[in-house]
């Protein structure tokens, strides 16, 4: 029940295209859903995050779509650029105030944007 | 940059040895979490410290222990190293508040156990 399932494992997109990465969760107590971007040799960097009271959040070229009833959320990268080539992780956690705010990560998606 | 630093960047140890990894959090952040990231996997939660006390632990044995200090630095100690402990160890600092928190990750320490 603590798992976050992420797909696809890898993704190749042409420059200018849309990259879409999907995640699904089981624990309905999760109420914070961030996406992290990780380049080789670096730690994960927060890209964008959403809470379940909204169905979509957009920041620049990055959009999270959230479907509470389906327990799914996805990251859309519009106008994908070669510089977006990295590994992307979805995650989920329970807001502090009760349980420890540990992040449960998906298994990652390796995105390659071809020029 | 997140303002979170870790040392050392790389480390090689042999099985059975002990290791201490260090993390310096963002100034003012009262919470630090440690994660283990095996090659090709997502980070796995080890434990979290809040105001110098352990505040939750993942599925890791007691030979993984930690400390958090008043100056926002923290340590991860691993005793009796095993080959499977080879991984990238990440610390993440955050400010615990009623409005939730964002965790900021350091660059990690790459540990290789031979």
Short mmCIF file of C-alpha atoms in Angstrom, two decimals:
data_model
loop_
_atom_site.label_atom_id
_atom_site.label_comp_id
_atom_site.label_asym_id
_atom_site.label_seq_id
_atom_site.Cartn_x
_atom_site.Cartn_y
_atom_site.Cartn_z
CA UNK A 1 0.00 0.00 0.00
CA UNK A 2 3.04 2.21 0.33
CA UNK A 3 4.14 1.77 -3.28
CA UNK A 4 4.16 4.30 -6.06
CA UNK A 5 4.22 2.71 -9.50
CA UNK A 6 5.82 4.68 -12.34
CA UNK A 7 5.79 4.16 -16.09
CA UNK A 8 7.36 4.05 -18.57
CA UNK A 9 10.82 2.99 -17.47
CA UNK A 10 12.36 4.91 -20.35
CA UNK A 11 11.11 7.38 -22.92
CA UNK A 12 12.54 8.84 -26.12
CA UNK A 13 10.96 12.04 -27.42
CA UNK A 14 11.85 14.31 -30.30
CA UNK A 15 12.77 17.91 -29.59
CA UNK A 16 9.60 19.98 -29.38
CA UNK A 17 7.43 16.99 -28.52
CA UNK A 18 5.44 16.23 -25.38
CA UNK A 19 6.86 13.89 -22.76
CA UNK A 20 4.34 12.12 -20.54
CA UNK A 21 5.20 10.10 -17.44
CA UNK A 22 2.58 8.36 -15.35
CA UNK A 23 2.36 7.31 -11.71
CA UNK A 24 -0.20 5.41 -9.66
CA UNK A 25 -0.55 4.99 -5.91
CA UNK A 26 -2.61 2.92 -3.49
CA UNK A 27 -2.47 4.73 -0.16
CA UNK A 28 -5.34 7.23 -0.06
CA UNK A 29 -3.66 8.99 2.89
CA UNK A 30 -1.04 10.42 0.53
CA UNK A 31 -1.67 14.12 0.10
CA UNK A 32 1.48 15.55 -1.44
CA UNK A 33 2.76 14.50 -4.85
CA UNK A 34 6.07 15.98 -6.05
CA UNK A 35 8.06 15.28 -9.18
CA UNK A 36 11.83 15.30 -9.02
CA UNK A 37 14.38 15.61 -11.82
CA UNK A 38 17.78 13.98 -11.45
CA UNK A 39 20.81 14.43 -13.65
CA UNK A 40 23.70 11.93 -13.54
CA UNK A 41 25.89 12.48 -10.51
CA UNK A 42 23.44 14.89 -8.90
CA UNK A 43 20.78 14.68 -6.23
CA UNK A 44 17.08 14.90 -7.14
CA UNK A 45 15.78 18.44 -7.64
CA UNK A 46 12.15 19.37 -7.06
CA UNK A 47 10.45 20.17 -10.34
CA UNK A 48 6.80 20.67 -9.46
CA UNK A 49 4.37 19.37 -6.83
CA UNK A 50 0.62 19.09 -6.35
CA UNK A 51 -1.84 18.45 -3.56
CA UNK A 52 -5.07 16.50 -4.18
CA UNK A 53 -7.38 19.50 -3.85
CA UNK A 54 -6.57 20.51 -7.45
CA UNK A 55 -6.66 18.46 -10.64
CA UNK A 56 -3.91 20.27 -12.53
CA UNK A 57 -0.91 22.47 -11.84
CA UNK A 58 1.22 24.16 -14.46
CA UNK A 59 4.64 25.75 -14.09
CA UNK A 60 6.18 26.85 -17.35
CA UNK A 61 6.51 23.84 -19.65
CA UNK A 62 5.75 21.38 -16.83
CA UNK A 63 2.22 20.30 -15.90
CA UNK A 64 0.98 17.81 -13.33
CA UNK A 65 -2.41 16.23 -13.96
CA UNK A 66 -4.01 14.59 -10.92
CA UNK A 67 -6.90 12.11 -10.89
CA UNK A 68 -7.90 11.48 -7.29
CA UNK A 69 -10.58 8.89 -8.04
CA UNK A 70 -8.21 6.83 -10.18
CA UNK A 71 -5.30 7.41 -7.77
CA UNK A 72 -3.10 8.46 -10.66
CA UNK A 73 -1.01 11.48 -11.52
CA UNK A 74 1.16 12.36 -14.46
CA UNK A 75 3.86 14.78 -15.55
CA UNK A 76 3.63 16.45 -18.95
CA UNK A 77 6.66 18.22 -20.38
CA UNK A 78 5.64 20.45 -23.26
CA UNK A 79 8.08 21.47 -26.01
CA UNK A 80 10.63 18.98 -24.70
CA UNK A 81 14.26 20.08 -25.05
CA UNK A 82 17.54 18.12 -25.09
CA UNK A 83 18.36 19.79 -21.74
CA UNK A 84 15.33 18.00 -20.26
CA UNK A 85 17.12 14.66 -20.73
CA UNK A 86 17.32 13.27 -17.21
CA UNK A 87 15.70 10.74 -14.89
CA UNK A 88 12.33 11.78 -13.50
CA UNK A 89 10.87 10.44 -10.28
CA UNK A 90 7.36 10.80 -8.99
CA UNK A 91 6.87 10.62 -5.26
CA UNK A 92 4.14 10.75 -2.65
CA UNK A 93 3.96 11.54 1.04
CA UNK A 94 1.63 12.31 3.89
CA UNK A 95 1.64 15.90 5.09
CA UNK A 96 3.36 16.34 8.45
CA UNK A 97 1.29 16.73 11.56
CA UNK A 98 0.98 13.02 12.13
CA UNK A 99 3.14 10.54 10.30
CA UNK A 100 6.73 11.19 9.35
CA UNK A 101 6.83 13.07 6.08
CA UNK A 102 8.85 10.48 4.23
CA UNK A 103 8.79 10.54 0.45
CA UNK A 104 7.86 7.29 -1.30
CA UNK A 105 9.49 7.37 -4.73
CA UNK A 106 8.61 5.68 -7.97
CA UNK A 107 11.25 3.69 -9.82
CA UNK A 108 12.11 6.51 -12.21
CA UNK A 109 11.79 7.26 -15.93
CA UNK A 110 14.86 7.90 -18.04
CA UNK A 111 13.92 10.58 -20.57
CA UNK A 112 16.00 11.18 -23.68
CA UNK A 113 15.07 14.12 -25.88
CA UNK A 114 16.58 13.80 -29.32
CA UNK A 115 17.62 16.96 -31.15
CA UNK B 1 21.59 24.77 -6.03
CA UNK B 2 19.64 23.64 -2.97
CA UNK B 3 22.09 24.84 -0.32
CA UNK B 4 22.41 21.27 0.97
CA UNK B 5 25.93 19.88 0.92
CA UNK B 6 27.23 16.38 1.57
CA UNK B 7 30.66 14.92 2.21
CA UNK B 8 32.50 13.04 1.03
CA UNK B 9 31.37 12.82 -2.59
CA UNK B 10 32.75 9.31 -3.04
CA UNK B 11 33.88 6.65 -0.62
CA UNK B 12 35.23 3.11 -0.91
CA UNK B 13 35.03 0.74 2.07
CA UNK B 14 35.40 -2.97 2.61
CA UNK B 15 32.80 -5.32 3.98
CA UNK B 16 32.51 -5.20 7.78
CA UNK B 17 33.84 -1.66 8.11
CA UNK B 18 31.97 1.33 9.49
CA UNK B 19 31.27 4.58 7.64
CA UNK B 20 30.08 8.08 8.56
CA UNK B 21 28.48 10.32 5.96
CA UNK B 22 27.86 14.00 6.59
CA UNK B 23 25.24 16.49 5.51
CA UNK B 24 24.88 20.23 5.98
CA UNK B 25 21.29 21.40 5.71
CA UNK B 26 19.90 24.69 4.52
CA UNK B 27 20.09 27.29 7.27
CA UNK B 28 16.93 27.27 9.37
CA UNK B 29 15.76 23.84 8.24
CA UNK B 30 14.80 21.78 11.29
CA UNK B 31 14.29 18.45 9.56
CA UNK B 32 16.71 16.18 7.74
CA UNK B 33 15.90 12.94 5.98
CA UNK B 34 18.30 10.33 4.65
CA UNK B 35 17.65 8.17 1.60
CA UNK B 36 19.49 5.29 -0.05
CA UNK B 37 19.42 5.16 -3.84
CA UNK B 38 20.63 1.95 -5.44
CA UNK B 39 21.74 2.10 -9.06
CA UNK B 40 18.74 2.44 -11.38
CA UNK B 41 16.25 2.76 -8.52
CA UNK B 42 14.33 5.49 -6.77
CA UNK B 43 15.53 6.74 -3.37
CA UNK B 44 14.44 4.65 -0.38
CA UNK B 45 13.70 6.39 2.94
CA UNK B 46 16.11 5.45 5.73
CA UNK B 47 15.06 7.79 8.55
CA UNK B 48 14.20 11.35 9.42
CA UNK B 49 15.40 13.63 12.20
CA UNK B 50 13.40 16.55 13.54
CA UNK B 51 14.95 18.89 16.08
CA UNK B 52 17.74 16.39 16.79
CA UNK B 53 15.44 13.43 17.48
CA UNK B 54 14.66 10.49 15.20
CA UNK B 55 11.18 11.02 13.81
CA UNK B 56 10.42 7.97 11.74
CA UNK B 57 12.37 5.15 10.17
CA UNK B 58 12.10 3.12 6.99
CA UNK B 59 12.79 -0.55 6.53
CA UNK B 60 16.48 -0.43 7.40
CA UNK B 61 18.29 -2.40 10.15
CA UNK B 62 19.62 -0.80 13.36
CA UNK B 63 23.17 -0.76 11.98
CA UNK B 64 21.98 2.35 10.12
CA UNK B 65 21.94 5.18 12.64
CA UNK B 66 22.02 8.95 12.56
CA UNK B 67 22.56 12.16 14.41
CA UNK B 68 21.33 15.70 13.88
CA UNK B 69 23.14 18.66 15.43
CA UNK B 70 21.93 22.16 16.42
CA UNK B 71 24.01 23.75 13.66
CA UNK B 72 21.84 22.05 10.97
CA UNK B 73 24.45 19.41 10.20
CA UNK B 74 23.73 15.69 10.42
CA UNK B 75 25.40 12.31 10.10
CA UNK B 76 24.48 8.91 8.78
CA UNK B 77 26.45 6.05 10.31
CA UNK B 78 26.46 2.54 8.91
CA UNK B 79 28.12 -0.28 10.87
CA UNK B 80 29.17 -3.72 9.64
CA UNK B 81 29.01 -2.72 5.98
CA UNK B 82 27.60 -5.23 3.52
CA UNK B 83 28.08 -5.38 -0.24
CA UNK B 84 24.42 -4.40 -0.75
CA UNK B 85 25.06 -1.12 1.07
CA UNK B 86 26.77 0.14 -2.08
CA UNK B 87 24.56 3.01 -3.22
CA UNK B 88 24.14 6.76 -3.46
CA UNK B 89 23.22 8.18 -0.06
CA UNK B 90 21.16 11.34 -0.16
CA UNK B 91 20.21 13.73 2.57
CA UNK B 92 17.29 16.12 2.21
CA UNK B 93 16.59 19.08 4.44
CA UNK B 94 13.26 20.75 5.00
CA UNK B 95 11.40 23.10 7.26
CA UNK B 96 8.66 21.21 9.08
CA UNK B 97 5.57 23.40 9.26
CA UNK B 98 1.79 23.08 9.35
CA UNK B 99 1.68 23.92 5.68
CA UNK B 100 3.74 20.98 4.63
CA UNK B 101 7.32 20.89 3.54
CA UNK B 102 9.51 20.69 0.50
CA UNK B 103 12.53 18.46 0.79
CA UNK B 104 15.73 19.78 -0.76
CA UNK B 105 18.27 17.16 -1.68
CA UNK B 106 22.02 17.31 -1.55
CA UNK B 107 24.23 15.88 -4.32
CA UNK B 108 24.75 12.63 -2.43
CA UNK B 109 27.65 10.46 -1.34
CA UNK B 110 28.47 7.51 -3.58
CA UNK B 111 29.48 4.56 -1.35
CA UNK B 112 31.12 1.47 -2.78
CA UNK B 113 31.55 -1.55 -0.51
CA UNK B 114 34.07 -4.14 -1.69
#
